[in-house]
């Protein structure tokens, strides 16, 4: 069974640009989560989507947004990139609304120059 | 802010020794999970322990949970060089039985196992 996949592996952008990160969950999983792991800040929760709806959002500005598609894949968009957005962005998936194991993908390394 | 506090921050041991990492948290939880991360890559799920469980085993891993003290420990027995990684605990907070979905992570323990 394929795990959570993310693309691209690495992304280099300049300040002010937009970045789009993609995630495909494990087959059968309906919930997708996004986390940011920035140096010195640890793993921070960004967004939770289930059945196409945003269920919860972490303490991030509105320029971090996303969506979940009918096939349960998800996209994270970061607008007006700032240097401090440089981080590893991790996507996870789980079976649904019930609290359950979250399985993580390999991450997208975003570098903002 | 991080809910979990882990100690030690770093642990260095020899192959064959046991490694124990501790995690404390602040709020009521549905479950607590332990993850491993190698060199800034994705997280690998190790074990999940629910709030009504006290101990769980998986291979060389043993996890305990004390909800009265809001703490958990991860024991890796007979460690191997391949166990070298960062280890994180993560809690799924709940209110009235409803999950917020998000995991709140500790700062992690960096484990180094010398051959």
PDB file of C-alpha atoms in Angstrom:
ATOM      1  CA  UNK A   1       0.000   0.000   0.000  1.00  0.00           C
ATOM      2  CA  UNK A   2       1.413   3.387  -0.996  1.00  0.00           C
ATOM      3  CA  UNK A   3       2.050   5.865   1.769  1.00  0.00           C
ATOM      4  CA  UNK A   4       1.414   9.590   1.824  1.00  0.00           C
ATOM      5  CA  UNK A   5       3.129  11.294  -1.092  1.00  0.00           C
ATOM      6  CA  UNK A   6       4.138  14.922  -1.414  1.00  0.00           C
ATOM      7  CA  UNK A   7       5.417  17.031  -4.265  1.00  0.00           C
ATOM      8  CA  UNK A   8       7.706  18.658  -4.982  1.00  0.00           C
ATOM      9  CA  UNK A   9      10.511  17.386  -2.761  1.00  0.00           C
ATOM     10  CA  UNK A  10      12.258  20.734  -2.822  1.00  0.00           C
ATOM     11  CA  UNK A  11      10.978  24.166  -3.774  1.00  0.00           C
ATOM     12  CA  UNK A  12      12.976  27.361  -4.023  1.00  0.00           C
ATOM     13  CA  UNK A  13      11.149  30.672  -4.217  1.00  0.00           C
ATOM     14  CA  UNK A  14      11.959  34.316  -3.709  1.00  0.00           C
ATOM     15  CA  UNK A  15      10.349  36.617  -1.192  1.00  0.00           C
ATOM     16  CA  UNK A  16       6.903  37.804  -2.287  1.00  0.00           C
ATOM     17  CA  UNK A  17       6.219  34.856  -4.593  1.00  0.00           C
ATOM     18  CA  UNK A  18       3.595  32.163  -4.103  1.00  0.00           C
ATOM     19  CA  UNK A  19       4.278  28.506  -3.366  1.00  0.00           C
ATOM     20  CA  UNK A  20       1.986  25.540  -3.989  1.00  0.00           C
ATOM     21  CA  UNK A  21       2.620  22.237  -2.247  1.00  0.00           C
ATOM     22  CA  UNK A  22       0.720  19.037  -2.985  1.00  0.00           C
ATOM     23  CA  UNK A  23      -0.187  15.967  -0.976  1.00  0.00           C
ATOM     24  CA  UNK A  24      -1.841  12.656  -1.774  1.00  0.00           C
ATOM     25  CA  UNK A  25      -3.143  10.710   1.222  1.00  0.00           C
ATOM     26  CA  UNK A  26      -3.086   6.995   1.788  1.00  0.00           C
ATOM     27  CA  UNK A  27      -5.863   5.297  -0.153  1.00  0.00           C
ATOM     28  CA  UNK A  28      -9.055   5.261   1.927  1.00  0.00           C
ATOM     29  CA  UNK A  29      -8.000   8.138   4.160  1.00  0.00           C
ATOM     30  CA  UNK A  30     -10.289  11.147   4.091  1.00  0.00           C
ATOM     31  CA  UNK A  31      -8.454  13.483   6.475  1.00  0.00           C
ATOM     32  CA  UNK A  32      -5.384  15.462   5.471  1.00  0.00           C
ATOM     33  CA  UNK A  33      -3.266  17.551   7.809  1.00  0.00           C
ATOM     34  CA  UNK A  34      -0.504  20.066   7.122  1.00  0.00           C
ATOM     35  CA  UNK A  35       2.329  20.874   9.500  1.00  0.00           C
ATOM     36  CA  UNK A  36       5.287  23.237   9.328  1.00  0.00           C
ATOM     37  CA  UNK A  37       8.666  22.309  10.774  1.00  0.00           C
ATOM     38  CA  UNK A  38      10.816  25.406  10.871  1.00  0.00           C
ATOM     39  CA  UNK A  39      14.268  25.492  12.400  1.00  0.00           C
ATOM     40  CA  UNK A  40      14.019  26.320  16.056  1.00  0.00           C
ATOM     41  CA  UNK A  41      10.219  26.331  16.122  1.00  0.00           C
ATOM     42  CA  UNK A  42       9.447  22.629  16.064  1.00  0.00           C
ATOM     43  CA  UNK A  43       6.447  21.025  14.418  1.00  0.00           C
ATOM     44  CA  UNK A  44       3.475  23.351  14.180  1.00  0.00           C
ATOM     45  CA  UNK A  45      -0.031  22.407  13.065  1.00  0.00           C
ATOM     46  CA  UNK A  46      -1.253  24.359  10.032  1.00  0.00           C
ATOM     47  CA  UNK A  47      -4.504  22.941   8.653  1.00  0.00           C
ATOM     48  CA  UNK A  48      -6.856  19.965   8.810  1.00  0.00           C
ATOM     49  CA  UNK A  49      -9.164  18.984   5.970  1.00  0.00           C
ATOM     50  CA  UNK A  50     -11.747  16.246   5.946  1.00  0.00           C
ATOM     51  CA  UNK A  51     -14.273  15.444   3.233  1.00  0.00           C
ATOM     52  CA  UNK A  52     -13.328  18.619   1.412  1.00  0.00           C
ATOM     53  CA  UNK A  53     -13.913  20.931   4.343  1.00  0.00           C
ATOM     54  CA  UNK A  54     -11.478  22.817   6.549  1.00  0.00           C
ATOM     55  CA  UNK A  55     -11.989  21.414  10.062  1.00  0.00           C
ATOM     56  CA  UNK A  56      -9.341  23.264  12.028  1.00  0.00           C
ATOM     57  CA  UNK A  57      -6.623  25.813  11.489  1.00  0.00           C
ATOM     58  CA  UNK A  58      -3.452  26.558  13.405  1.00  0.00           C
ATOM     59  CA  UNK A  59      -2.113  29.946  14.410  1.00  0.00           C
ATOM     60  CA  UNK A  60      -0.878  31.031  10.975  1.00  0.00           C
ATOM     61  CA  UNK A  61      -1.705  34.135   8.922  1.00  0.00           C
ATOM     62  CA  UNK A  62      -4.355  33.973   6.159  1.00  0.00           C
ATOM     63  CA  UNK A  63      -1.691  33.864   3.451  1.00  0.00           C
ATOM     64  CA  UNK A  64      -1.405  30.189   4.356  1.00  0.00           C
ATOM     65  CA  UNK A  65      -4.385  28.512   2.750  1.00  0.00           C
ATOM     66  CA  UNK A  66      -5.299  25.228   1.212  1.00  0.00           C
ATOM     67  CA  UNK A  67      -7.965  22.993  -0.118  1.00  0.00           C
ATOM     68  CA  UNK A  68      -8.934  19.360  -0.403  1.00  0.00           C
ATOM     69  CA  UNK A  69     -10.097  17.899  -3.675  1.00  0.00           C
ATOM     70  CA  UNK A  70     -12.861  15.294  -4.240  1.00  0.00           C
ATOM     71  CA  UNK A  71     -10.199  12.563  -4.468  1.00  0.00           C
ATOM     72  CA  UNK A  72      -9.004  13.678  -0.983  1.00  0.00           C
ATOM     73  CA  UNK A  73      -5.677  14.995  -2.211  1.00  0.00           C
ATOM     74  CA  UNK A  74      -4.770  18.398  -0.894  1.00  0.00           C
ATOM     75  CA  UNK A  75      -2.912  21.531  -1.807  1.00  0.00           C
ATOM     76  CA  UNK A  76      -1.231  24.049   0.485  1.00  0.00           C
ATOM     77  CA  UNK A  77      -0.739  27.557  -0.867  1.00  0.00           C
ATOM     78  CA  UNK A  78       1.524  30.119   0.706  1.00  0.00           C
ATOM     79  CA  UNK A  79       1.164  33.623  -0.680  1.00  0.00           C
ATOM     80  CA  UNK A  80       3.481  36.603  -0.333  1.00  0.00           C
ATOM     81  CA  UNK A  81       6.354  34.401   0.818  1.00  0.00           C
ATOM     82  CA  UNK A  82       8.555  35.650   3.616  1.00  0.00           C
ATOM     83  CA  UNK A  83      12.033  34.452   4.540  1.00  0.00           C
ATOM     84  CA  UNK A  84      10.712  32.841   7.725  1.00  0.00           C
ATOM     85  CA  UNK A  85       8.412  30.606   5.685  1.00  0.00           C
ATOM     86  CA  UNK A  86      11.484  28.529   4.866  1.00  0.00           C
ATOM     87  CA  UNK A  87      10.755  25.166   6.446  1.00  0.00           C
ATOM     88  CA  UNK A  88       9.907  21.531   5.914  1.00  0.00           C
ATOM     89  CA  UNK A  89       6.188  21.204   5.215  1.00  0.00           C
ATOM     90  CA  UNK A  90       4.755  17.869   6.202  1.00  0.00           C
ATOM     91  CA  UNK A  91       1.454  16.397   5.140  1.00  0.00           C
ATOM     92  CA  UNK A  92      -0.271  13.608   7.035  1.00  0.00           C
ATOM     93  CA  UNK A  93      -3.409  11.602   6.503  1.00  0.00           C
ATOM     94  CA  UNK A  94      -5.752   9.560   8.666  1.00  0.00           C
ATOM     95  CA  UNK A  95      -8.963   7.614   8.378  1.00  0.00           C
ATOM     96  CA  UNK A  96     -11.309  10.419   9.280  1.00  0.00           C
ATOM     97  CA  UNK A  97     -12.825  12.526  12.006  1.00  0.00           C
ATOM     98  CA  UNK A  98     -12.204  10.088  14.823  1.00  0.00           C
ATOM     99  CA  UNK A  99      -8.873  10.662  16.547  1.00  0.00           C
ATOM    100  CA  UNK A 100      -6.513   8.182  14.960  1.00  0.00           C
ATOM    101  CA  UNK A 101      -2.973   7.633  13.795  1.00  0.00           C
ATOM    102  CA  UNK A 102      -1.679  10.294  11.444  1.00  0.00           C
ATOM    103  CA  UNK A 103       0.680   8.952   8.794  1.00  0.00           C
ATOM    104  CA  UNK A 104       3.172  11.425   7.426  1.00  0.00           C
ATOM    105  CA  UNK A 105       4.662  11.961   4.012  1.00  0.00           C
ATOM    106  CA  UNK A 106       8.331  12.725   3.300  1.00  0.00           C
ATOM    107  CA  UNK A 107       7.760  16.483   3.254  1.00  0.00           C
ATOM    108  CA  UNK A 108       8.462  19.390   0.932  1.00  0.00           C
ATOM    109  CA  UNK A 109      11.493  21.523   1.752  1.00  0.00           C
ATOM    110  CA  UNK A 110      10.602  25.136   0.940  1.00  0.00           C
ATOM    111  CA  UNK A 111      13.427  27.638   0.756  1.00  0.00           C
ATOM    112  CA  UNK A 112      12.605  31.323   0.424  1.00  0.00           C
ATOM    113  CA  UNK A 113      15.459  33.529  -0.768  1.00  0.00           C
TER     114      UNK A 113
ATOM    115  CA  UNK B   1       3.162  26.851  21.646  1.00  0.00           C
ATOM    116  CA  UNK B   2       4.349  23.323  22.218  1.00  0.00           C
ATOM    117  CA  UNK B   3       2.218  21.300  24.564  1.00  0.00           C
ATOM    118  CA  UNK B   4       4.755  18.567  25.048  1.00  0.00           C
ATOM    119  CA  UNK B   5       8.031  18.769  26.860  1.00  0.00           C
ATOM    120  CA  UNK B   6      10.490  16.002  26.242  1.00  0.00           C
ATOM    121  CA  UNK B   7      13.560  14.992  28.104  1.00  0.00           C
ATOM    122  CA  UNK B   8      16.297  14.487  27.657  1.00  0.00           C
ATOM    123  CA  UNK B   9      16.870  16.807  24.700  1.00  0.00           C
ATOM    124  CA  UNK B  10      19.723  14.573  23.595  1.00  0.00           C
ATOM    125  CA  UNK B  11      20.728  11.030  24.499  1.00  0.00           C
ATOM    126  CA  UNK B  12      23.894   9.223  23.488  1.00  0.00           C
ATOM    127  CA  UNK B  13      24.249   5.486  24.131  1.00  0.00           C
ATOM    128  CA  UNK B  14      26.094   2.402  22.915  1.00  0.00           C
ATOM    129  CA  UNK B  15      24.527  -0.264  20.744  1.00  0.00           C
ATOM    130  CA  UNK B  16      22.745  -2.859  22.866  1.00  0.00           C
ATOM    131  CA  UNK B  17      21.826  -0.433  25.629  1.00  0.00           C
ATOM    132  CA  UNK B  18      18.296   0.676  26.376  1.00  0.00           C
ATOM    133  CA  UNK B  19      17.096   4.199  25.646  1.00  0.00           C
ATOM    134  CA  UNK B  20      14.342   5.922  27.619  1.00  0.00           C
ATOM    135  CA  UNK B  21      12.699   9.160  26.555  1.00  0.00           C
ATOM    136  CA  UNK B  22      10.067  11.030  28.513  1.00  0.00           C
ATOM    137  CA  UNK B  23       7.274  13.339  27.467  1.00  0.00           C
ATOM    138  CA  UNK B  24       4.955  15.565  29.474  1.00  0.00           C
ATOM    139  CA  UNK B  25       1.861  17.372  28.263  1.00  0.00           C
ATOM    140  CA  UNK B  26      -0.670  19.844  29.610  1.00  0.00           C
ATOM    141  CA  UNK B  27      -4.250  19.157  28.505  1.00  0.00           C
ATOM    142  CA  UNK B  28      -6.673  16.244  28.358  1.00  0.00           C
ATOM    143  CA  UNK B  29      -5.927  13.988  25.426  1.00  0.00           C
ATOM    144  CA  UNK B  30      -7.541  11.356  23.221  1.00  0.00           C
ATOM    145  CA  UNK B  31      -4.266   9.634  22.557  1.00  0.00           C
ATOM    146  CA  UNK B  32      -0.522  10.080  22.524  1.00  0.00           C
ATOM    147  CA  UNK B  33       1.675   9.046  19.639  1.00  0.00           C
ATOM    148  CA  UNK B  34       5.409   8.617  19.235  1.00  0.00           C
ATOM    149  CA  UNK B  35       7.177   9.352  15.978  1.00  0.00           C
ATOM    150  CA  UNK B  36      10.725   9.029  14.677  1.00  0.00           C
ATOM    151  CA  UNK B  37      12.379  11.417  12.252  1.00  0.00           C
ATOM    152  CA  UNK B  38      15.627  10.732  10.443  1.00  0.00           C
ATOM    153  CA  UNK B  39      17.738  13.701   9.344  1.00  0.00           C
ATOM    154  CA  UNK B  40      14.901  16.196   8.777  1.00  0.00           C
ATOM    155  CA  UNK B  41      12.840  13.858   6.639  1.00  0.00           C
ATOM    156  CA  UNK B  42       9.247  12.704   7.142  1.00  0.00           C
ATOM    157  CA  UNK B  43       7.940  11.338  10.410  1.00  0.00           C
ATOM    158  CA  UNK B  44       7.619   7.609  10.889  1.00  0.00           C
ATOM    159  CA  UNK B  45       4.806   6.529  13.178  1.00  0.00           C
ATOM    160  CA  UNK B  46       5.997   4.240  15.959  1.00  0.00           C
ATOM    161  CA  UNK B  47       3.123   3.649  18.335  1.00  0.00           C
ATOM    162  CA  UNK B  48      -0.197   5.123  19.503  1.00  0.00           C
ATOM    163  CA  UNK B  49      -1.455   4.767  23.044  1.00  0.00           C
ATOM    164  CA  UNK B  50      -4.994   5.792  23.902  1.00  0.00           C
ATOM    165  CA  UNK B  51      -5.921   7.727  27.012  1.00  0.00           C
ATOM    166  CA  UNK B  52      -7.508   4.649  28.601  1.00  0.00           C
ATOM    167  CA  UNK B  53      -4.376   2.524  28.108  1.00  0.00           C
ATOM    168  CA  UNK B  54      -1.426   2.441  30.493  1.00  0.00           C
ATOM    169  CA  UNK B  55       1.183   0.463  28.569  1.00  0.00           C
ATOM    170  CA  UNK B  56       1.737  -0.736  25.047  1.00  0.00           C
ATOM    171  CA  UNK B  57       4.413  -2.788  23.331  1.00  0.00           C
ATOM    172  CA  UNK B  58       5.549  -3.035  19.736  1.00  0.00           C
ATOM    173  CA  UNK B  59       8.648  -5.067  19.029  1.00  0.00           C
ATOM    174  CA  UNK B  60      11.532  -3.427  20.894  1.00  0.00           C
ATOM    175  CA  UNK B  61       9.365  -0.464  21.884  1.00  0.00           C
ATOM    176  CA  UNK B  62       7.491  -0.042  25.140  1.00  0.00           C
ATOM    177  CA  UNK B  63       5.336   2.994  25.812  1.00  0.00           C
ATOM    178  CA  UNK B  64       3.713   3.929  29.089  1.00  0.00           C
ATOM    179  CA  UNK B  65       1.104   6.593  29.729  1.00  0.00           C
ATOM    180  CA  UNK B  66       0.199   8.153  33.058  1.00  0.00           C
ATOM    181  CA  UNK B  67      -2.747  10.485  32.518  1.00  0.00           C
ATOM    182  CA  UNK B  68      -2.793  11.552  36.171  1.00  0.00           C
ATOM    183  CA  UNK B  69       0.739  12.924  35.760  1.00  0.00           C
ATOM    184  CA  UNK B  70       0.186  13.864  32.111  1.00  0.00           C
ATOM    185  CA  UNK B  71       3.339  12.033  31.105  1.00  0.00           C
ATOM    186  CA  UNK B  72       4.524   9.253  28.842  1.00  0.00           C
ATOM    187  CA  UNK B  73       7.738   7.377  28.300  1.00  0.00           C
ATOM    188  CA  UNK B  74       9.204   5.538  25.331  1.00  0.00           C
ATOM    189  CA  UNK B  75      11.662   2.731  25.977  1.00  0.00           C
ATOM    190  CA  UNK B  76      13.724   1.284  23.147  1.00  0.00           C
ATOM    191  CA  UNK B  77      15.394  -1.936  24.221  1.00  0.00           C
ATOM    192  CA  UNK B  78      18.604  -3.382  22.777  1.00  0.00           C
ATOM    193  CA  UNK B  79      19.224  -0.283  20.682  1.00  0.00           C
ATOM    194  CA  UNK B  80      20.887  -0.388  17.268  1.00  0.00           C
ATOM    195  CA  UNK B  81      22.850   2.197  15.302  1.00  0.00           C
ATOM    196  CA  UNK B  82      19.852   2.375  12.947  1.00  0.00           C
ATOM    197  CA  UNK B  83      17.752   3.735  15.841  1.00  0.00           C
ATOM    198  CA  UNK B  84      19.736   6.988  15.629  1.00  0.00           C
ATOM    199  CA  UNK B  85      17.094   9.644  14.975  1.00  0.00           C
ATOM    200  CA  UNK B  86      14.952  12.309  16.600  1.00  0.00           C
ATOM    201  CA  UNK B  87      11.980  11.050  18.556  1.00  0.00           C
ATOM    202  CA  UNK B  88       8.831  13.086  19.116  1.00  0.00           C
ATOM    203  CA  UNK B  89       5.758  12.611  21.226  1.00  0.00           C
ATOM    204  CA  UNK B  90       2.538  14.096  19.922  1.00  0.00           C
ATOM    205  CA  UNK B  91      -0.783  14.537  21.663  1.00  0.00           C
ATOM    206  CA  UNK B  92      -4.248  14.745  20.204  1.00  0.00           C
ATOM    207  CA  UNK B  93      -6.093  17.102  22.541  1.00  0.00           C
ATOM    208  CA  UNK B  94      -9.786  16.667  23.080  1.00  0.00           C
ATOM    209  CA  UNK B  95     -12.710  18.523  24.573  1.00  0.00           C
ATOM    210  CA  UNK B  96     -15.871  16.637  25.429  1.00  0.00           C
ATOM    211  CA  UNK B  97     -14.686  13.669  23.414  1.00  0.00           C
ATOM    212  CA  UNK B  98     -14.235  15.685  20.226  1.00  0.00           C
ATOM    213  CA  UNK B  99     -10.830  15.810  18.595  1.00  0.00           C
ATOM    214  CA  UNK B 100      -9.396  19.039  17.265  1.00  0.00           C
ATOM    215  CA  UNK B 101      -7.539  16.966  14.702  1.00  0.00           C
ATOM    216  CA  UNK B 102      -4.236  18.591  15.301  1.00  0.00           C
ATOM    217  CA  UNK B 103      -1.291  16.908  16.904  1.00  0.00           C
ATOM    218  CA  UNK B 104       0.781  18.969  19.277  1.00  0.00           C
ATOM    219  CA  UNK B 105       4.410  17.925  19.270  1.00  0.00           C
ATOM    220  CA  UNK B 106       7.142  18.077  21.826  1.00  0.00           C
ATOM    221  CA  UNK B 107      10.553  19.465  20.950  1.00  0.00           C
ATOM    222  CA  UNK B 108      11.935  15.982  20.532  1.00  0.00           C
ATOM    223  CA  UNK B 109      14.814  13.901  21.831  1.00  0.00           C
ATOM    224  CA  UNK B 110      17.854  13.406  19.621  1.00  0.00           C
ATOM    225  CA  UNK B 111      19.029   9.830  20.100  1.00  0.00           C
ATOM    226  CA  UNK B 112      22.494   8.789  18.975  1.00  0.00           C
ATOM    227  CA  UNK B 113      23.395   5.107  19.145  1.00  0.00           C
ATOM    228  CA  UNK B 114      27.098   4.401  18.726  1.00  0.00           C
ATOM    229  CA  UNK B 115      28.115   1.111  17.069  1.00  0.00           C
TER     230      UNK B 115
END
